Amino acid sequence: MTTNTTLFDGANPLRMREFFDAMMDLGVEGMMVSPGYSYSKAPDQVTSCAASAPRSVPRDAGQSKKRWRFNQSPIFLQFLMGKHDFECTPWGNPTYNLFGWQRPCYLLQEGYAASFKELIETTRWEDYGKRSGNPKCRDCMVHCGYEPTAVNHTFGSWRGFRESVVATVTGRF
């Protein structure tokens, strides 16, 4: 079993640490974290936070404990803490369900493509990510677009690979 936790600005660091400890005590195999942000279909427009605010949430949770098992790359976790400035890779984590191939990002709910080929060839990829100017993407730091960027950073350079190995071995993000 894995968990997916959305962290919002103002979250209590002690409660986050207690929650992560409790999840490990229950035998959770991996945890995912993602910052909450305001997008048009977000159920909570009040406590969602701007792109700079969620960076304090995982950092304030304190140093990762070795027993905490995150189901995400250490470089993505570093990105959440503000140690990296990445751009979204909207095509890096395509989602398929009974409706078809979901156009990025799944939170924006912009429809489906009937085939992977249609998804790749008809999606205007340049309309996604912070650099696109798309107001829906302005404050986003969600794993579906930034985890692929973090993985590219890890395997795209010796520096990225070294950072990932050090974080994995030491448990310090």
PDB file of C-alpha atoms in Angstrom:
ATOM      1  CA  MET A   1       0.000   0.000   0.000  1.00  0.00           C
ATOM      2  CA  THR A   2       1.167   3.523  -0.751  1.00  0.00           C
ATOM      3  CA  THR A   3      -0.138   6.931   0.267  1.00  0.00           C
ATOM      4  CA  ASN A   4      -0.435  10.200  -1.635  1.00  0.00           C
ATOM      5  CA  THR A   5      -0.440  13.222   0.650  1.00  0.00           C
ATOM      6  CA  THR A   6      -1.155  16.784  -0.421  1.00  0.00           C
ATOM      7  CA  LEU A   7       0.670  19.291   1.757  1.00  0.00           C
ATOM      8  CA  PHE A   8      -0.679  22.811   2.147  1.00  0.00           C
ATOM      9  CA  ASP A   9       0.987  25.996   3.298  1.00  0.00           C
ATOM     10  CA  GLY A  10       0.653  26.379   7.040  1.00  0.00           C
ATOM     11  CA  ALA A  11       0.746  22.637   7.666  1.00  0.00           C
ATOM     12  CA  ASN A  12       2.162  21.821  11.067  1.00  0.00           C
ATOM     13  CA  PRO A  13       5.661  20.280  10.688  1.00  0.00           C
ATOM     14  CA  LEU A  14       5.300  18.212  13.882  1.00  0.00           C
ATOM     15  CA  ARG A  15       2.022  16.724  12.650  1.00  0.00           C
ATOM     16  CA  MET A  16       3.640  15.909   9.289  1.00  0.00           C
ATOM     17  CA  ARG A  17       6.504  14.083  11.015  1.00  0.00           C
ATOM     18  CA  GLU A  18       4.015  12.221  13.220  1.00  0.00           C
ATOM     19  CA  PHE A  19       1.942  11.317  10.170  1.00  0.00           C
ATOM     20  CA  PHE A  20       4.971   9.985   8.265  1.00  0.00           C
ATOM     21  CA  ASP A  21       6.003   7.975  11.342  1.00  0.00           C
ATOM     22  CA  ALA A  22       2.456   6.592  11.712  1.00  0.00           C
ATOM     23  CA  MET A  23       2.376   5.550   8.051  1.00  0.00           C
ATOM     24  CA  MET A  24       5.611   3.612   8.470  1.00  0.00           C
ATOM     25  CA  ASP A  25       4.274   2.030  11.688  1.00  0.00           C
ATOM     26  CA  LEU A  26       1.220   0.845   9.725  1.00  0.00           C
ATOM     27  CA  GLY A  27       3.463  -0.832   7.148  1.00  0.00           C
ATOM     28  CA  VAL A  28       2.930   1.588   4.269  1.00  0.00           C
ATOM     29  CA  GLU A  29       5.370   0.639   1.528  1.00  0.00           C
ATOM     30  CA  GLY A  30       5.846   4.103   0.102  1.00  0.00           C
ATOM     31  CA  MET A  31       4.619   7.659   0.505  1.00  0.00           C
ATOM     32  CA  MET A  32       4.130  10.335  -2.112  1.00  0.00           C
ATOM     33  CA  VAL A  33       3.880  14.025  -1.278  1.00  0.00           C
ATOM     34  CA  SER A  34       2.718  16.868  -3.446  1.00  0.00           C
ATOM     35  CA  PRO A  35       2.096  20.508  -2.640  1.00  0.00           C
ATOM     36  CA  GLY A  36      -1.438  21.809  -2.840  1.00  0.00           C
ATOM     37  CA  TYR A  37      -1.937  24.703  -5.196  1.00  0.00           C
ATOM     38  CA  SER A  38      -4.818  26.712  -6.507  1.00  0.00           C
ATOM     39  CA  TYR A  39      -6.163  25.625  -9.872  1.00  0.00           C
ATOM     40  CA  SER A  40      -9.632  26.169 -11.288  1.00  0.00           C
ATOM     41  CA  LYS A  41     -11.075  22.812 -10.189  1.00  0.00           C
ATOM     42  CA  ALA A  42      -9.330  22.673  -6.793  1.00  0.00           C
ATOM     43  CA  PRO A  43     -11.872  21.923  -4.082  1.00  0.00           C
ATOM     44  CA  ASP A  44     -10.132  24.249  -1.628  1.00  0.00           C
ATOM     45  CA  GLN A  45      -9.141  27.600  -3.073  1.00  0.00           C
ATOM     46  CA  VAL A  46      -8.376  29.111   0.341  1.00  0.00           C
ATOM     47  CA  THR A  47      -5.620  26.912   1.786  1.00  0.00           C
ATOM     48  CA  SER A  48      -3.933  26.113  -1.497  1.00  0.00           C
ATOM     49  CA  CYS A  49      -0.654  27.924  -1.802  1.00  0.00           C
ATOM     50  CA  ALA A  50       1.544  29.772  -4.255  1.00  0.00           C
ATOM     51  CA  ALA A  51       4.557  28.077  -5.818  1.00  0.00           C
ATOM     52  CA  SER A  52       6.999  29.520  -3.277  1.00  0.00           C
ATOM     53  CA  ALA A  53       4.935  28.598  -0.206  1.00  0.00           C
ATOM     54  CA  PRO A  54       4.839  24.779  -0.465  1.00  0.00           C
ATOM     55  CA  ARG A  55       8.614  24.662  -0.560  1.00  0.00           C
ATOM     56  CA  SER A  56       8.655  25.403   3.160  1.00  0.00           C
ATOM     57  CA  VAL A  57       6.301  22.538   3.989  1.00  0.00           C
ATOM     58  CA  PRO A  58       8.591  19.524   3.394  1.00  0.00           C
ATOM     59  CA  ARG A  59      11.609  21.525   4.569  1.00  0.00           C
ATOM     60  CA  ASP A  60       9.826  22.372   7.832  1.00  0.00           C
ATOM     61  CA  ALA A  61       8.944  18.703   8.318  1.00  0.00           C
ATOM     62  CA  GLY A  62      12.588  18.275   9.237  1.00  0.00           C
ATOM     63  CA  GLN A  63      15.258  15.958   7.992  1.00  0.00           C
ATOM     64  CA  SER A  64      13.888  12.825   6.419  1.00  0.00           C
ATOM     65  CA  LYS A  65      14.158   9.811   8.651  1.00  0.00           C
ATOM     66  CA  LYS A  66      15.815   6.800   7.091  1.00  0.00           C
ATOM     67  CA  ARG A  67      12.735   4.726   7.902  1.00  0.00           C
ATOM     68  CA  TRP A  68      10.476   7.016   5.885  1.00  0.00           C
ATOM     69  CA  ARG A  69      10.024   5.419   2.468  1.00  0.00           C
ATOM     70  CA  PHE A  70       9.036   7.895  -0.199  1.00  0.00           C
ATOM     71  CA  ASN A  71       7.809   6.574  -3.504  1.00  0.00           C
ATOM     72  CA  GLN A  72       9.404   9.501  -5.311  1.00  0.00           C
ATOM     73  CA  SER A  73      12.854  10.430  -6.456  1.00  0.00           C
ATOM     74  CA  PRO A  74      15.053  12.242  -3.947  1.00  0.00           C
ATOM     75  CA  ILE A  75      15.625  14.976  -6.527  1.00  0.00           C
ATOM     76  CA  PHE A  76      11.866  15.654  -6.723  1.00  0.00           C
ATOM     77  CA  LEU A  77      11.769  15.908  -2.924  1.00  0.00           C
ATOM     78  CA  GLN A  78      14.685  18.354  -3.123  1.00  0.00           C
ATOM     79  CA  PHE A  79      12.709  20.333  -5.724  1.00  0.00           C
ATOM     80  CA  LEU A  80       9.807  20.555  -3.277  1.00  0.00           C
ATOM     81  CA  MET A  81      12.217  21.941  -0.681  1.00  0.00           C
ATOM     82  CA  GLY A  82      13.439  24.621  -3.093  1.00  0.00           C
ATOM     83  CA  LYS A  83      16.846  23.091  -3.802  1.00  0.00           C
ATOM     84  CA  HIS A  84      16.132  22.874  -7.543  1.00  0.00           C
ATOM     85  CA  ASP A  85      14.240  25.094  -9.950  1.00  0.00           C
ATOM     86  CA  PHE A  86      12.664  22.858 -12.574  1.00  0.00           C
ATOM     87  CA  GLU A  87      10.240  23.282 -15.443  1.00  0.00           C
ATOM     88  CA  CYS A  88       7.311  20.903 -15.906  1.00  0.00           C
ATOM     89  CA  THR A  89       7.655  17.919 -18.232  1.00  0.00           C
ATOM     90  CA  PRO A  90       3.948  17.498 -19.070  1.00  0.00           C
ATOM     91  CA  TRP A  91       4.463  14.507 -21.384  1.00  0.00           C
ATOM     92  CA  GLY A  92       6.637  12.648 -18.876  1.00  0.00           C
ATOM     93  CA  ASN A  93       3.903  10.821 -16.986  1.00  0.00           C
ATOM     94  CA  PRO A  94       0.963  10.048 -19.270  1.00  0.00           C
ATOM     95  CA  THR A  95      -2.182   8.700 -17.655  1.00  0.00           C
ATOM     96  CA  TYR A  96      -4.522   6.127 -19.173  1.00  0.00           C
ATOM     97  CA  ASN A  97      -7.910   5.152 -17.801  1.00  0.00           C
ATOM     98  CA  LEU A  98     -11.242   3.901 -19.092  1.00  0.00           C
ATOM     99  CA  PHE A  99     -11.880   7.261 -20.811  1.00  0.00           C
ATOM    100  CA  GLY A 100      -8.611   7.076 -22.784  1.00  0.00           C
ATOM    101  CA  TRP A 101      -5.300   8.931 -22.545  1.00  0.00           C
ATOM    102  CA  GLN A 102      -5.739  11.952 -20.304  1.00  0.00           C
ATOM    103  CA  ARG A 103      -4.404  15.231 -21.562  1.00  0.00           C
ATOM    104  CA  PRO A 104      -2.016  16.898 -19.150  1.00  0.00           C
ATOM    105  CA  CYS A 105      -2.284  17.716 -16.430  1.00  0.00           C
ATOM    106  CA  TYR A 106      -4.782  15.368 -14.815  1.00  0.00           C
ATOM    107  CA  LEU A 107      -5.769  18.122 -12.377  1.00  0.00           C
ATOM    108  CA  LEU A 108      -6.830  20.427 -15.199  1.00  0.00           C
ATOM    109  CA  GLN A 109      -9.194  17.873 -16.720  1.00  0.00           C
ATOM    110  CA  GLU A 110      -8.745  19.037 -20.311  1.00  0.00           C
ATOM    111  CA  GLY A 111     -10.070  15.910 -21.952  1.00  0.00           C
ATOM    112  CA  TYR A 112      -8.830  12.646 -23.372  1.00  0.00           C
ATOM    113  CA  ALA A 113      -7.263  11.242 -26.501  1.00  0.00           C
ATOM    114  CA  ALA A 114      -8.441   7.937 -27.940  1.00  0.00           C
ATOM    115  CA  SER A 115      -4.893   6.689 -28.561  1.00  0.00           C
ATOM    116  CA  PHE A 116      -1.385   7.387 -27.334  1.00  0.00           C
ATOM    117  CA  LYS A 117      -0.466   8.534 -30.838  1.00  0.00           C
ATOM    118  CA  GLU A 118      -3.331  11.036 -30.786  1.00  0.00           C
ATOM    119  CA  LEU A 119      -2.255  12.265 -27.345  1.00  0.00           C
ATOM    120  CA  ILE A 120       1.325  12.843 -28.450  1.00  0.00           C
ATOM    121  CA  GLU A 121       0.527  14.351 -31.851  1.00  0.00           C
ATOM    122  CA  THR A 122      -2.453  16.581 -31.016  1.00  0.00           C
ATOM    123  CA  THR A 123      -1.614  17.937 -27.562  1.00  0.00           C
ATOM    124  CA  ARG A 124      -0.126  21.435 -27.600  1.00  0.00           C
ATOM    125  CA  TRP A 125       2.686  20.630 -25.162  1.00  0.00           C
ATOM    126  CA  GLU A 126       3.965  24.188 -25.311  1.00  0.00           C
ATOM    127  CA  ASP A 127       0.760  25.278 -23.524  1.00  0.00           C
ATOM    128  CA  TYR A 128       1.854  23.576 -20.279  1.00  0.00           C
ATOM    129  CA  GLY A 129       4.395  24.482 -17.620  1.00  0.00           C
ATOM    130  CA  LYS A 130       5.311  27.770 -15.997  1.00  0.00           C
ATOM    131  CA  ARG A 131       7.211  29.061 -19.047  1.00  0.00           C
ATOM    132  CA  SER A 132       4.118  28.597 -21.189  1.00  0.00           C
ATOM    133  CA  GLY A 133       2.398  31.481 -19.465  1.00  0.00           C
ATOM    134  CA  ASN A 134      -0.653  29.278 -18.909  1.00  0.00           C
ATOM    135  CA  PRO A 135      -2.234  30.749 -15.762  1.00  0.00           C
ATOM    136  CA  LYS A 136      -3.365  27.246 -14.747  1.00  0.00           C
ATOM    137  CA  CYS A 137       0.295  26.222 -14.504  1.00  0.00           C
ATOM    138  CA  ARG A 138       1.621  29.322 -12.723  1.00  0.00           C
ATOM    139  CA  ASP A 139       1.819  27.878  -9.196  1.00  0.00           C
ATOM    140  CA  CYS A 140       2.004  24.171 -10.004  1.00  0.00           C
ATOM    141  CA  MET A 141       4.639  21.859  -8.519  1.00  0.00           C
ATOM    142  CA  VAL A 142       2.681  18.621  -8.865  1.00  0.00           C
ATOM    143  CA  HIS A 143       4.507  15.309  -9.189  1.00  0.00           C
ATOM    144  CA  CYS A 144       2.956  14.314 -12.533  1.00  0.00           C
ATOM    145  CA  GLY A 145       4.952  17.030 -14.331  1.00  0.00           C
ATOM    146  CA  TYR A 146       7.917  17.638 -12.056  1.00  0.00           C
ATOM    147  CA  GLU A 147       8.856  14.095 -11.062  1.00  0.00           C
ATOM    148  CA  PRO A 148       9.779  13.300 -14.713  1.00  0.00           C
ATOM    149  CA  THR A 149      11.927  16.456 -14.768  1.00  0.00           C
ATOM    150  CA  ALA A 150      13.644  15.345 -11.563  1.00  0.00           C
ATOM    151  CA  VAL A 151      14.305  11.899 -13.036  1.00  0.00           C
ATOM    152  CA  ASN A 152      15.730  13.519 -16.191  1.00  0.00           C
ATOM    153  CA  HIS A 153      18.005  15.612 -13.964  1.00  0.00           C
ATOM    154  CA  THR A 154      19.124  12.468 -12.111  1.00  0.00           C
ATOM    155  CA  PHE A 155      20.066  10.509 -15.195  1.00  0.00           C
ATOM    156  CA  GLY A 156      20.978  13.434 -17.456  1.00  0.00           C
ATOM    157  CA  SER A 157      24.160  14.430 -15.659  1.00  0.00           C
ATOM    158  CA  TRP A 158      26.785  13.057 -13.305  1.00  0.00           C
ATOM    159  CA  ARG A 159      25.955  15.863 -10.864  1.00  0.00           C
ATOM    160  CA  GLY A 160      22.273  14.905 -10.793  1.00  0.00           C
ATOM    161  CA  PHE A 161      23.134  11.250 -10.395  1.00  0.00           C
ATOM    162  CA  ARG A 162      25.549  12.013  -7.553  1.00  0.00           C
ATOM    163  CA  GLU A 163      22.937  14.183  -5.782  1.00  0.00           C
ATOM    164  CA  SER A 164      20.410  11.376  -6.022  1.00  0.00           C
ATOM    165  CA  VAL A 165      22.813   8.717  -4.747  1.00  0.00           C
ATOM    166  CA  VAL A 166      23.915  10.884  -1.803  1.00  0.00           C
ATOM    167  CA  ALA A 167      20.294  11.612  -0.827  1.00  0.00           C
ATOM    168  CA  THR A 168      19.328   7.939  -1.153  1.00  0.00           C
ATOM    169  CA  VAL A 169      22.267   6.626   0.841  1.00  0.00           C
ATOM    170  CA  THR A 170      22.224   9.254   3.589  1.00  0.00           C
ATOM    171  CA  GLY A 171      18.476   9.847   3.776  1.00  0.00           C
ATOM    172  CA  ARG A 172      19.183  13.595   3.724  1.00  0.00           C
ATOM    173  CA  PHE A 173      17.287  15.496   1.090  1.00  0.00           C
TER     174      PHE A 173
END
